[in-house]
Amino acid sequence: MKSIFTFILLLVMTFSSAYSQAEQYMMTSTKLTVHSGPGLNFNTIGEIAQGTQVYVMSSNYGEWSAIQYKKINGFVVTKYLTEDSRIADAEAAAAKAAAQREAAKAAAAAAIAQAEAARRAAEEAARKAALEAKRARELAEAEAAAAIAQAEAAQTAKDEAARKARQDASETEAALKAARARAAKGIDDVASNPIESATPSYGASSNSSSPKAANIEVTREDKYSSWEKKTYKSGATPKSFNFKGKFDYKLDNYLKIKVGKNTEVVIKLYKLGKTPSDDQLVRVTYINTNTTQFIRNIPEGEYKLKIAYGREWKEKVIDGKKYGTFTKNALYEESKQILDFQTVKTTKGINVPSYNLSLDLLPSGSGGYSTGGSGDESISADKFNQ
């Protein structure tokens, strides 16, 4: 061991030589042992923990440097001293924090802008929804008003038909009474319109002295006597048309047809082409009395109807071609109304049109039946079978 005198002498030498060196603060990279001189053979006078800042007075002792830490003054191994990076680290941390703060501000601004855009989009969607709801309400009100008007018109037509039927019945009853009165008095003059009587001589008894008319046997030729009577279920296609319907099973549309008590019908559904010769038959459907029938899965397009009304459907092959017709109360129409089965794309999806149709015959004043229309849609049986 060196003496204290030697240490003091070396310390004075250290201070004098270090004065000319560049003084600096450095940091310990590991735990250091402080010696009283520049070598391991000098006394240990203290320890300094890793990461401690020390003041380096001189590094001109080979592998050793003279340092000052608080009250400790001695020598440590130079290679375990590094530059103090705490200020640089602090500056780097501050710069990083500033960058993070700016990024946070930018993210907040973007979030605010996104929220504002979402708010505007929600307001626009609400405005459009309100507008659509208003349009739907107005359309529903218009349809309801039209339905009420149609129902009132139908009721008026029904009342008028009933009134006309009552009037005709009253006139017929009056004519019958007059005929019976004349017959009871033996008057053999006959009204211009034949009246059905209980006897062949228009009411003259066998004891009457008035001349008797000879019994006349009247027969009516039935032109459909050779035709074959056919019965079909509602929804069937009569065999006389030799036709197979066309369907589009991707479309859930329909034509709903309600048939009344006075008739049966045959519906022919035509898809319109560019010209009448291009029209294409898509369905032929038989519907019985007092029946509601749905014609479904109709391909897209515009359509017209041909309708046959009547009773007792019969069929026959004439010159190799099959024909079908009603043989009682037969009426035929070609509708001028166009049924548009084109789908329509909306904001809520695809609108698939469907229609309702009510068909029946009304008693007419002549004792027959009519559809109650103007008659300008009437066609012949031959045209219906084309």
C-alpha positions as a LaTeX table, in Angstrom:
\begin{tabular}{lrrr}
\hline
Residue & $x$ (\AA) & $y$ (\AA) & $z$ (\AA) \\
\hline
Met1 & 0.00 & 0.00 & 0.00 \\
Lys2 & 1.12 & 3.51 & $-0.73$ \\
Ser3 & 1.26 & 6.04 & 2.05 \\
Ile4 & $-1.17$ & 8.90 & 2.48 \\
Phe5 & 1.62 & 11.29 & 1.61 \\
Thr6 & 2.11 & 9.60 & $-1.74$ \\
Phe7 & $-1.65$ & 9.84 & $-2.46$ \\
Ile8 & $-1.71$ & 13.53 & $-1.67$ \\
Leu9 & 1.28 & 14.05 & $-3.89$ \\
Leu10 & $-0.32$ & 12.16 & $-6.77$ \\
Leu11 & $-3.57$ & 14.03 & $-6.28$ \\
Val12 & $-1.76$ & 17.35 & $-6.54$ \\
Met13 & $-0.07$ & 16.07 & $-9.68$ \\
Thr14 & $-3.43$ & 14.99 & $-11.09$ \\
Phe15 & $-5.01$ & 18.37 & $-10.52$ \\
Ser16 & $-2.10$ & 20.19 & $-12.07$ \\
Ser17 & $-1.96$ & 17.96 & $-15.16$ \\
Ala18 & $-5.73$ & 17.76 & $-15.60$ \\
Tyr19 & $-6.10$ & 21.46 & $-15.62$ \\
Ser20 & $-4.91$ & 21.56 & $-19.17$ \\
Gln21 & $-7.35$ & 18.86 & $-20.36$ \\
Ala22 & $-10.87$ & 19.47 & $-21.60$ \\
Glu23 & $-13.14$ & 18.98 & $-18.59$ \\
Gln24 & $-16.36$ & 17.12 & $-19.14$ \\
Tyr25 & $-19.12$ & 15.15 & $-17.50$ \\
Met26 & $-19.36$ & 11.48 & $-18.34$ \\
Met27 & $-21.48$ & 8.54 & $-17.22$ \\
Thr28 & $-20.50$ & 5.20 & $-15.77$ \\
Ser29 & $-21.44$ & 2.27 & $-18.01$ \\
Thr30 & $-21.10$ & $-0.20$ & $-15.12$ \\
Lys31 & $-20.53$ & $-0.21$ & $-11.41$ \\
Leu32 & $-17.03$ & 1.33 & $-10.81$ \\
Thr33 & $-14.51$ & 1.03 & $-8.00$ \\
Val34 & $-12.71$ & 4.31 & $-7.18$ \\
His35 & $-9.00$ & 3.97 & $-6.28$ \\
Ser36 & $-6.69$ & 6.43 & $-4.65$ \\
Gly37 & $-4.34$ & 6.23 & $-7.62$ \\
Pro38 & $-4.28$ & 5.17 & $-11.28$ \\
Gly39 & $-3.96$ & 1.44 & $-10.73$ \\
Leu40 & $-5.48$ & $-1.53$ & $-9.00$ \\
Asn41 & $-2.63$ & $-1.53$ & $-6.49$ \\
Phe42 & $-3.91$ & 1.69 & $-5.00$ \\
Asn43 & $-6.38$ & 1.76 & $-2.15$ \\
Thr44 & $-10.13$ & 1.49 & $-2.85$ \\
Ile45 & $-11.77$ & 4.62 & $-1.56$ \\
Gly46 & $-15.36$ & 4.12 & $-2.82$ \\
Glu47 & $-17.82$ & 2.77 & $-5.41$ \\
Ile48 & $-20.01$ & 4.53 & $-7.98$ \\
Ala49 & $-23.21$ & 2.90 & $-9.29$ \\
Gln50 & $-23.88$ & 2.27 & $-12.99$ \\
Gly51 & $-25.46$ & 5.17 & $-14.85$ \\
Thr52 & $-24.01$ & 7.82 & $-12.53$ \\
Gln53 & $-22.79$ & 11.13 & $-13.91$ \\
Val54 & $-19.21$ & 11.98 & $-12.81$ \\
Tyr55 & $-16.92$ & 14.92 & $-13.50$ \\
Val56 & $-13.78$ & 13.83 & $-15.41$ \\
Met57 & $-10.84$ & 16.01 & $-14.47$ \\
Ser58 & $-8.25$ & 14.22 & $-16.62$ \\
Ser59 & $-7.85$ & 11.13 & $-18.73$ \\
Asn60 & $-4.08$ & 11.29 & $-19.15$ \\
Tyr61 & $-3.31$ & 8.30 & $-16.97$ \\
Gly62 & $-3.25$ & 5.56 & $-19.52$ \\
Glu63 & $-6.21$ & 3.35 & $-18.86$ \\
Trp64 & $-7.25$ & 5.48 & $-15.90$ \\
Ser65 & $-9.04$ & 8.80 & $-15.47$ \\
Ala66 & $-9.19$ & 11.15 & $-12.52$ \\
Ile67 & $-12.80$ & 11.90 & $-11.54$ \\
Gln68 & $-14.81$ & 13.84 & $-8.99$ \\
Tyr69 & $-18.20$ & 12.56 & $-7.74$ \\
Lys70 & $-19.71$ & 14.46 & $-4.87$ \\
Lys71 & $-17.03$ & 14.21 & $-2.15$ \\
Ile72 & $-15.26$ & 11.28 & $-3.77$ \\
Asn73 & $-12.03$ & 12.18 & $-5.60$ \\
Gly74 & $-10.03$ & 9.35 & $-7.19$ \\
Phe75 & $-9.26$ & 7.20 & $-10.22$ \\
Val76 & $-11.46$ & 4.85 & $-12.30$ \\
Val77 & $-10.92$ & 2.75 & $-15.43$ \\
Thr78 & $-11.49$ & 5.03 & $-18.44$ \\
Lys79 & $-13.18$ & 2.44 & $-20.70$ \\
Tyr80 & $-16.13$ & 2.23 & $-18.32$ \\
Leu81 & $-16.94$ & 5.90 & $-18.85$ \\
Thr82 & $-19.33$ & 6.99 & $-21.65$ \\
Glu83 & $-20.81$ & 10.24 & $-22.79$ \\
Asp84 & $-23.77$ & 11.39 & $-20.73$ \\
Ser85 & $-26.81$ & 10.79 & $-23.04$ \\
Arg86 & $-29.50$ & 11.86 & $-20.63$ \\
Ile87 & $-29.88$ & 15.31 & $-22.17$ \\
Ala88 & $-29.96$ & 13.86 & $-25.68$ \\
Asp89 & $-32.39$ & 11.21 & $-24.49$ \\
Ala90 & $-34.52$ & 13.86 & $-22.88$ \\
Glu91 & $-34.48$ & 15.92 & $-26.06$ \\
Ala92 & $-35.34$ & 12.84 & $-28.13$ \\
Ala93 & $-38.15$ & 11.98 & $-25.72$ \\
Ala94 & $-39.42$ & 15.55 & $-25.93$ \\
Ala95 & $-39.32$ & 15.43 & $-29.74$ \\
Lys96 & $-41.12$ & 12.09 & $-29.72$ \\
Ala97 & $-43.75$ & 13.43 & $-27.35$ \\
Ala98 & $-44.23$ & 16.47 & $-29.58$ \\
Ala99 & $-44.62$ & 14.23 & $-32.63$ \\
Gln100 & $-47.11$ & 12.08 & $-30.76$ \\
Arg101 & $-49.01$ & 15.19 & $-29.69$ \\
Glu102 & $-49.22$ & 16.40 & $-33.30$ \\
Ala103 & $-50.32$ & 12.94 & $-34.45$ \\
Ala104 & $-52.98$ & 12.90 & $-31.75$ \\
Lys105 & $-54.17$ & 16.35 & $-32.85$ \\
Ala106 & $-54.34$ & 15.17 & $-36.49$ \\
Ala107 & $-56.20$ & 12.00 & $-35.48$ \\
Ala108 & $-58.64$ & 14.06 & $-33.43$ \\
Ala109 & $-59.21$ & 16.42 & $-36.36$ \\
Ala110 & $-59.79$ & 13.45 & $-38.69$ \\
Ala111 & $-62.22$ & 11.88 & $-36.21$ \\
Ile112 & $-64.11$ & 15.17 & $-35.90$ \\
Ala113 & $-64.29$ & 15.48 & $-39.70$ \\
Gln114 & $-65.47$ & 11.87 & $-40.00$ \\
Ala115 & $-68.12$ & 12.41 & $-37.33$ \\
Glu116 & $-69.31$ & 15.56 & $-39.09$ \\
Ala117 & $-69.51$ & 13.70 & $-42.42$ \\
Ala118 & $-71.45$ & 10.90 & $-40.72$ \\
Arg119 & $-73.81$ & 13.46 & $-39.19$ \\
Arg120 & $-74.42$ & 15.08 & $-42.57$ \\
Ala121 & $-74.95$ & 11.66 & $-44.19$ \\
Ala122 & $-77.43$ & 10.72 & $-41.45$ \\
Glu123 & $-79.32$ & 13.99 & $-41.93$ \\
Glu124 & $-79.45$ & 13.41 & $-45.71$ \\
Ala125 & $-80.64$ & 9.82 & $-45.22$ \\
Ala126 & $-83.32$ & 11.02 & $-42.80$ \\
Arg127 & $-84.40$ & 13.69 & $-45.29$ \\
Lys128 & $-84.65$ & 11.14 & $-48.10$ \\
Ala129 & $-86.52$ & 8.69 & $-45.86$ \\
Ala130 & $-89.01$ & 11.40 & $-44.91$ \\
Leu131 & $-89.47$ & 12.29 & $-48.57$ \\
Glu132 & $-89.99$ & 8.63 & $-49.52$ \\
Ala133 & $-92.47$ & 8.23 & $-46.67$ \\
Lys134 & $-94.36$ & 11.31 & $-47.84$ \\
Arg135 & $-94.48$ & 10.01 & $-51.41$ \\
Ala136 & $-95.61$ & 6.57 & $-50.23$ \\
Arg137 & $-98.34$ & 8.14 & $-48.09$ \\
Glu138 & $-99.54$ & 10.32 & $-50.98$ \\
Leu139 & $-99.52$ & 7.29 & $-53.31$ \\
Ala140 & $-101.44$ & 5.21 & $-50.77$ \\
Glu141 & $-103.98$ & 8.00 & $-50.32$ \\
Ala142 & $-104.39$ & 8.32 & $-54.10$ \\
Glu143 & $-104.80$ & 4.55 & $-54.49$ \\
Ala144 & $-107.31$ & 4.50 & $-51.64$ \\
Ala145 & $-109.28$ & 7.34 & $-53.23$ \\
Ala146 & $-109.23$ & 5.54 & $-56.59$ \\
Ala147 & $-110.36$ & 2.30 & $-54.94$ \\
Ile148 & $-113.22$ & 4.11 & $-53.19$ \\
Ala149 & $-114.25$ & 5.76 & $-56.45$ \\
Gln150 & $-114.08$ & 2.43 & $-58.27$ \\
Ala151 & $-116.13$ & 0.73 & $-55.55$ \\
Glu152 & $-118.72$ & 3.50 & $-55.68$ \\
Ala153 & $-118.89$ & 3.24 & $-59.48$ \\
Ala154 & $-119.29$ & $-0.53$ & $-59.24$ \\
Gln155 & $-122.05$ & $-0.13$ & $-56.66$ \\
Thr156 & $-123.77$ & 2.43 & $-58.89$ \\
Ala157 & $-123.55$ & 0.06 & $-61.87$ \\
Lys158 & $-124.87$ & $-2.77$ & $-59.72$ \\
Asp159 & $-127.78$ & $-0.66$ & $-58.46$ \\
Glu160 & $-128.57$ & 0.45 & $-62.01$ \\
Ala161 & $-128.48$ & $-3.15$ & $-63.27$ \\
Ala162 & $-130.76$ & $-4.24$ & $-60.43$ \\
Arg163 & $-133.15$ & $-1.37$ & $-61.14$ \\
Lys164 & $-133.21$ & $-2.23$ & $-64.84$ \\
Ala165 & $-133.81$ & $-5.91$ & $-64.03$ \\
Arg166 & $-136.72$ & $-4.99$ & $-61.74$ \\
Gln167 & $-138.16$ & $-2.72$ & $-64.43$ \\
Asp168 & $-137.87$ & $-5.45$ & $-67.07$ \\
Ala169 & $-139.47$ & $-7.98$ & $-64.73$ \\
Ser170 & $-142.31$ & $-5.56$ & $-64.01$ \\
Glu171 & $-142.93$ & $-4.96$ & $-67.72$ \\
Thr172 & $-142.84$ & $-8.71$ & $-68.40$ \\
Glu173 & $-145.29$ & $-9.39$ & $-65.57$ \\
Ala174 & $-147.64$ & $-6.73$ & $-66.91$ \\
Ala175 & $-147.50$ & $-8.24$ & $-70.39$ \\
Leu176 & $-148.22$ & $-11.71$ & $-68.99$ \\
Lys177 & $-151.22$ & $-10.41$ & $-67.07$ \\
Ala178 & $-152.58$ & $-8.75$ & $-70.21$ \\
Ala179 & $-152.10$ & $-11.93$ & $-72.22$ \\
Arg180 & $-153.84$ & $-14.03$ & $-69.61$ \\
Ala181 & $-156.73$ & $-11.55$ & $-69.52$ \\
Arg182 & $-157.15$ & $-11.73$ & $-73.28$ \\
Ala183 & $-157.04$ & $-15.52$ & $-73.20$ \\
Ala184 & $-159.70$ & $-15.62$ & $-70.50$ \\
Lys185 & $-162.01$ & $-13.47$ & $-72.66$ \\
Gly186 & $-161.51$ & $-15.71$ & $-75.71$ \\
Ile187 & $-159.75$ & $-13.09$ & $-77.73$ \\
Asp188 & $-157.68$ & $-14.91$ & $-80.35$ \\
Asp189 & $-155.62$ & $-11.98$ & $-81.48$ \\
Val190 & $-152.01$ & $-12.41$ & $-80.52$ \\
Ala191 & $-149.57$ & $-9.77$ & $-79.32$ \\
Ser192 & $-146.75$ & $-8.90$ & $-81.66$ \\
Asn193 & $-144.25$ & $-10.35$ & $-79.19$ \\
Pro194 & $-144.93$ & $-14.05$ & $-78.40$ \\
Ile195 & $-145.84$ & $-14.67$ & $-74.76$ \\
Glu196 & $-145.32$ & $-18.07$ & $-73.18$ \\
Ser197 & $-148.75$ & $-19.62$ & $-72.32$ \\
Ala198 & $-149.93$ & $-22.62$ & $-70.39$ \\
Thr199 & $-151.63$ & $-24.14$ & $-73.50$ \\
Pro200 & $-150.76$ & $-24.45$ & $-77.20$ \\
Ser201 & $-153.73$ & $-22.24$ & $-78.10$ \\
Tyr202 & $-152.56$ & $-19.29$ & $-76.03$ \\
Gly203 & $-154.99$ & $-19.97$ & $-73.20$ \\
Ala204 & $-158.16$ & $-21.06$ & $-75.12$ \\
Ser205 & $-159.96$ & $-23.88$ & $-73.28$ \\
Ser206 & $-161.17$ & $-27.10$ & $-74.95$ \\
Asn207 & $-164.76$ & $-26.00$ & $-74.43$ \\
Ser208 & $-164.35$ & $-22.65$ & $-76.16$ \\
Ser209 & $-166.21$ & $-22.01$ & $-79.37$ \\
Ser210 & $-163.31$ & $-19.99$ & $-80.74$ \\
Pro211 & $-161.14$ & $-21.58$ & $-83.43$ \\
Lys212 & $-158.26$ & $-23.61$ & $-82.09$ \\
Ala213 & $-154.74$ & $-23.30$ & $-83.37$ \\
Ala214 & $-153.04$ & $-26.49$ & $-84.43$ \\
Asn215 & $-150.33$ & $-27.84$ & $-82.15$ \\
Ile216 & $-146.97$ & $-26.92$ & $-83.62$ \\
Glu217 & $-143.82$ & $-28.74$ & $-82.56$ \\
Val218 & $-140.89$ & $-26.37$ & $-82.65$ \\
Thr219 & $-137.31$ & $-27.62$ & $-82.43$ \\
Arg220 & $-134.12$ & $-25.53$ & $-82.36$ \\
Glu221 & $-131.02$ & $-26.82$ & $-84.06$ \\
Asp222 & $-128.08$ & $-26.93$ & $-81.68$ \\
Lys223 & $-125.01$ & $-26.07$ & $-83.74$ \\
Tyr224 & $-122.78$ & $-27.30$ & $-80.91$ \\
Ser225 & $-124.43$ & $-30.71$ & $-80.63$ \\
Ser226 & $-121.42$ & $-32.39$ & $-82.23$ \\
Trp227 & $-118.95$ & $-30.56$ & $-79.99$ \\
Glu228 & $-117.48$ & $-32.26$ & $-76.93$ \\
Lys229 & $-118.34$ & $-30.74$ & $-73.56$ \\
Lys230 & $-115.29$ & $-30.22$ & $-71.34$ \\
Thr231 & $-114.95$ & $-29.48$ & $-67.64$ \\
Tyr232 & $-111.75$ & $-27.95$ & $-66.22$ \\
Lys233 & $-110.52$ & $-27.04$ & $-62.78$ \\
Ser234 & $-109.68$ & $-23.40$ & $-62.14$ \\
Gly235 & $-106.12$ & $-22.68$ & $-63.24$ \\
Ala236 & $-106.05$ & $-25.38$ & $-65.93$ \\
Thr237 & $-105.24$ & $-24.73$ & $-69.61$ \\
Pro238 & $-108.00$ & $-25.99$ & $-71.98$ \\
Lys239 & $-106.68$ & $-28.74$ & $-74.25$ \\
Ser240 & $-108.18$ & $-27.05$ & $-77.30$ \\
Phe241 & $-105.36$ & $-24.49$ & $-77.26$ \\
Asn242 & $-102.62$ & $-27.17$ & $-77.29$ \\
Phe243 & $-100.46$ & $-24.71$ & $-75.36$ \\
Lys244 & $-97.84$ & $-24.84$ & $-72.62$ \\
Gly245 & $-97.50$ & $-21.70$ & $-70.49$ \\
Lys246 & $-94.33$ & $-19.65$ & $-70.08$ \\
Phe247 & $-93.05$ & $-18.84$ & $-66.56$ \\
Asp248 & $-90.30$ & $-16.80$ & $-64.87$ \\
Tyr249 & $-89.88$ & $-18.39$ & $-61.45$ \\
Lys250 & $-87.46$ & $-15.65$ & $-60.34$ \\
Leu251 & $-90.36$ & $-13.15$ & $-60.26$ \\
Asp252 & $-92.94$ & $-13.42$ & $-57.48$ \\
Asn253 & $-95.58$ & $-11.37$ & $-59.32$ \\
Tyr254 & $-99.19$ & $-12.23$ & $-60.07$ \\
Leu255 & $-102.44$ & $-11.33$ & $-61.80$ \\
Lys256 & $-105.29$ & $-11.93$ & $-59.34$ \\
Ile257 & $-108.63$ & $-12.61$ & $-61.08$ \\
Lys258 & $-111.93$ & $-12.78$ & $-59.19$ \\
Val259 & $-114.81$ & $-14.30$ & $-61.20$ \\
Gly260 & $-118.42$ & $-13.64$ & $-60.18$ \\
Lys261 & $-121.47$ & $-15.91$ & $-60.00$ \\
Asn262 & $-122.87$ & $-15.37$ & $-63.51$ \\
Thr263 & $-120.08$ & $-16.72$ & $-65.68$ \\
Glu264 & $-116.99$ & $-18.81$ & $-66.17$ \\
Val265 & $-114.01$ & $-17.32$ & $-68.02$ \\
Val266 & $-110.99$ & $-18.26$ & $-70.09$ \\
Ile267 & $-108.10$ & $-15.78$ & $-69.86$ \\
Lys268 & $-105.46$ & $-15.47$ & $-72.60$ \\
Leu269 & $-102.45$ & $-13.38$ & $-71.54$ \\
Tyr270 & $-100.39$ & $-11.89$ & $-74.41$ \\
Lys271 & $-96.95$ & $-10.28$ & $-74.10$ \\
Leu272 & $-96.86$ & $-7.28$ & $-76.43$ \\
Gly273 & $-94.27$ & $-7.17$ & $-79.21$ \\
Lys274 & $-93.12$ & $-4.30$ & $-81.42$ \\
Thr275 & $-96.10$ & $-4.96$ & $-83.71$ \\
Pro276 & $-99.37$ & $-6.90$ & $-83.15$ \\
Ser277 & $-97.95$ & $-9.76$ & $-85.21$ \\
Asp278 & $-95.09$ & $-9.99$ & $-82.70$ \\
Asp279 & $-97.43$ & $-10.44$ & $-79.70$ \\
Gln280 & $-96.64$ & $-13.64$ & $-77.81$ \\
Leu281 & $-99.15$ & $-15.83$ & $-75.96$ \\
Val282 & $-97.82$ & $-16.52$ & $-72.45$ \\
Arg283 & $-100.75$ & $-18.07$ & $-70.52$ \\
Val284 & $-104.20$ & $-19.59$ & $-71.10$ \\
Thr285 & $-106.18$ & $-20.12$ & $-67.87$ \\
Tyr286 & $-109.68$ & $-21.48$ & $-67.21$ \\
Ile287 & $-111.49$ & $-20.04$ & $-64.14$ \\
Asn288 & $-114.78$ & $-21.35$ & $-62.76$ \\
Thr289 & $-117.72$ & $-19.42$ & $-61.28$ \\
Asn290 & $-117.27$ & $-17.74$ & $-57.87$ \\
Thr291 & $-113.53$ & $-18.40$ & $-57.90$ \\
Thr292 & $-110.44$ & $-16.30$ & $-57.27$ \\
Gln293 & $-107.43$ & $-17.45$ & $-59.31$ \\
Phe294 & $-103.80$ & $-16.24$ & $-59.25$ \\
Ile295 & $-101.70$ & $-16.28$ & $-62.44$ \\
Arg296 & $-98.13$ & $-16.18$ & $-61.06$ \\
Asn297 & $-94.48$ & $-15.95$ & $-62.21$ \\
Ile298 & $-95.26$ & $-13.82$ & $-65.27$ \\
Pro299 & $-92.17$ & $-12.89$ & $-67.36$ \\
Glu300 & $-91.28$ & $-9.18$ & $-67.49$ \\
Gly301 & $-93.02$ & $-7.11$ & $-70.16$ \\
Glu302 & $-96.23$ & $-5.33$ & $-71.12$ \\
Tyr303 & $-99.37$ & $-7.45$ & $-71.55$ \\
Lys304 & $-102.92$ & $-7.40$ & $-72.89$ \\
Leu305 & $-105.82$ & $-9.79$ & $-72.23$ \\
Lys306 & $-108.32$ & $-11.68$ & $-74.33$ \\
Ile307 & $-111.28$ & $-12.85$ & $-72.24$ \\
Ala308 & $-114.03$ & $-15.36$ & $-72.99$ \\
Tyr309 & $-117.18$ & $-15.28$ & $-70.81$ \\
Gly310 & $-119.99$ & $-17.84$ & $-70.68$ \\
Arg311 & $-121.14$ & $-21.30$ & $-69.66$ \\
Glu312 & $-120.69$ & $-24.87$ & $-70.93$ \\
Trp313 & $-117.27$ & $-24.94$ & $-72.55$ \\
Lys314 & $-117.10$ & $-27.24$ & $-75.57$ \\
Glu315 & $-114.30$ & $-28.22$ & $-77.95$ \\
Lys316 & $-114.04$ & $-29.63$ & $-81.46$ \\
Val317 & $-111.42$ & $-30.36$ & $-84.12$ \\
Ile318 & $-112.24$ & $-28.58$ & $-87.40$ \\
Asp319 & $-109.98$ & $-29.13$ & $-90.42$ \\
Gly320 & $-107.26$ & $-30.46$ & $-88.15$ \\
Lys321 & $-107.38$ & $-27.47$ & $-85.79$ \\
Lys322 & $-108.78$ & $-27.55$ & $-82.26$ \\
Tyr323 & $-111.37$ & $-24.94$ & $-81.27$ \\
Gly324 & $-112.93$ & $-24.13$ & $-77.90$ \\
Thr325 & $-115.90$ & $-21.92$ & $-77.04$ \\
Phe326 & $-118.61$ & $-21.26$ & $-74.50$ \\
Thr327 & $-121.99$ & $-22.36$ & $-75.84$ \\
Lys328 & $-124.21$ & $-20.37$ & $-73.46$ \\
Asn329 & $-124.16$ & $-16.61$ & $-72.76$ \\
Ala330 & $-120.88$ & $-16.39$ & $-74.67$ \\
Leu331 & $-119.12$ & $-13.01$ & $-74.87$ \\
Tyr332 & $-115.56$ & $-12.26$ & $-75.99$ \\
Glu333 & $-113.37$ & $-9.24$ & $-75.29$ \\
Glu334 & $-109.90$ & $-7.96$ & $-76.07$ \\
Ser335 & $-108.88$ & $-5.55$ & $-73.32$ \\
Lys336 & $-107.42$ & $-2.19$ & $-74.33$ \\
Gln337 & $-105.83$ & $-1.75$ & $-70.92$ \\
Ile338 & $-102.09$ & $-2.53$ & $-70.79$ \\
Leu339 & $-100.73$ & $-4.43$ & $-67.79$ \\
Asp340 & $-97.11$ & $-3.42$ & $-67.15$ \\
Phe341 & $-95.19$ & $-6.23$ & $-65.45$ \\
Gln342 & $-91.79$ & $-4.52$ & $-65.79$ \\
Thr343 & $-89.85$ & $-4.55$ & $-62.48$ \\
Val344 & $-88.76$ & $-1.16$ & $-61.11$ \\
Lys345 & $-85.57$ & $-0.58$ & $-59.11$ \\
Thr346 & $-86.01$ & 1.76 & $-56.11$ \\
Thr347 & $-83.84$ & 2.85 & $-53.19$ \\
Lys348 & $-85.50$ & 0.16 & $-51.10$ \\
Gly349 & $-85.01$ & $-2.67$ & $-53.60$ \\
Ile350 & $-86.93$ & $-3.99$ & $-56.59$ \\
Asn351 & $-90.63$ & $-3.22$ & $-56.99$ \\
Val352 & $-92.46$ & $-6.18$ & $-58.60$ \\
Pro353 & $-95.85$ & $-5.09$ & $-60.04$ \\
Ser354 & $-99.00$ & $-7.17$ & $-59.54$ \\
Tyr355 & $-102.63$ & $-6.56$ & $-60.53$ \\
Asn356 & $-106.18$ & $-7.40$ & $-59.38$ \\
Leu357 & $-109.05$ & $-7.98$ & $-61.82$ \\
Ser358 & $-112.76$ & $-8.65$ & $-61.18$ \\
Leu359 & $-114.85$ & $-10.25$ & $-63.96$ \\
Asp360 & $-118.55$ & $-11.07$ & $-64.20$ \\
Leu361 & $-121.58$ & $-10.76$ & $-66.47$ \\
Leu362 & $-124.53$ & $-8.51$ & $-65.60$ \\
Pro363 & $-128.13$ & $-9.22$ & $-66.64$ \\
Ser364 & $-129.16$ & $-7.00$ & $-69.57$ \\
Gly365 & $-132.59$ & $-5.66$ & $-70.45$ \\
Ser366 & $-132.94$ & $-8.06$ & $-73.37$ \\
Gly367 & $-132.82$ & $-11.07$ & $-71.05$ \\
Gly368 & $-129.19$ & $-11.80$ & $-71.83$ \\
Tyr369 & $-125.95$ & $-10.76$ & $-70.20$ \\
Ser370 & $-123.25$ & $-8.15$ & $-70.74$ \\
Thr371 & $-119.96$ & $-7.16$ & $-69.14$ \\
Gly372 & $-121.32$ & $-3.70$ & $-68.34$ \\
Gly373 & $-118.75$ & $-2.07$ & $-70.63$ \\
Ser374 & $-119.18$ & 0.12 & $-73.69$ \\
Gly375 & $-118.84$ & $-2.83$ & $-76.06$ \\
Asp376 & $-115.93$ & $-1.40$ & $-78.04$ \\
Glu377 & $-113.68$ & $-4.18$ & $-76.69$ \\
Ser378 & $-115.90$ & $-7.01$ & $-78.01$ \\
Ile379 & $-114.39$ & $-9.54$ & $-80.43$ \\
Ser380 & $-115.62$ & $-12.68$ & $-82.17$ \\
Ala381 & $-115.10$ & $-16.25$ & $-81.02$ \\
Asp382 & $-112.86$ & $-16.84$ & $-84.05$ \\
Lys383 & $-110.61$ & $-13.94$ & $-83.11$ \\
Phe384 & $-110.45$ & $-15.21$ & $-79.54$ \\
Asn385 & $-109.31$ & $-18.63$ & $-80.82$ \\
Gln386 & $-106.62$ & $-17.17$ & $-83.10$ \\
\hline
\end{tabular}
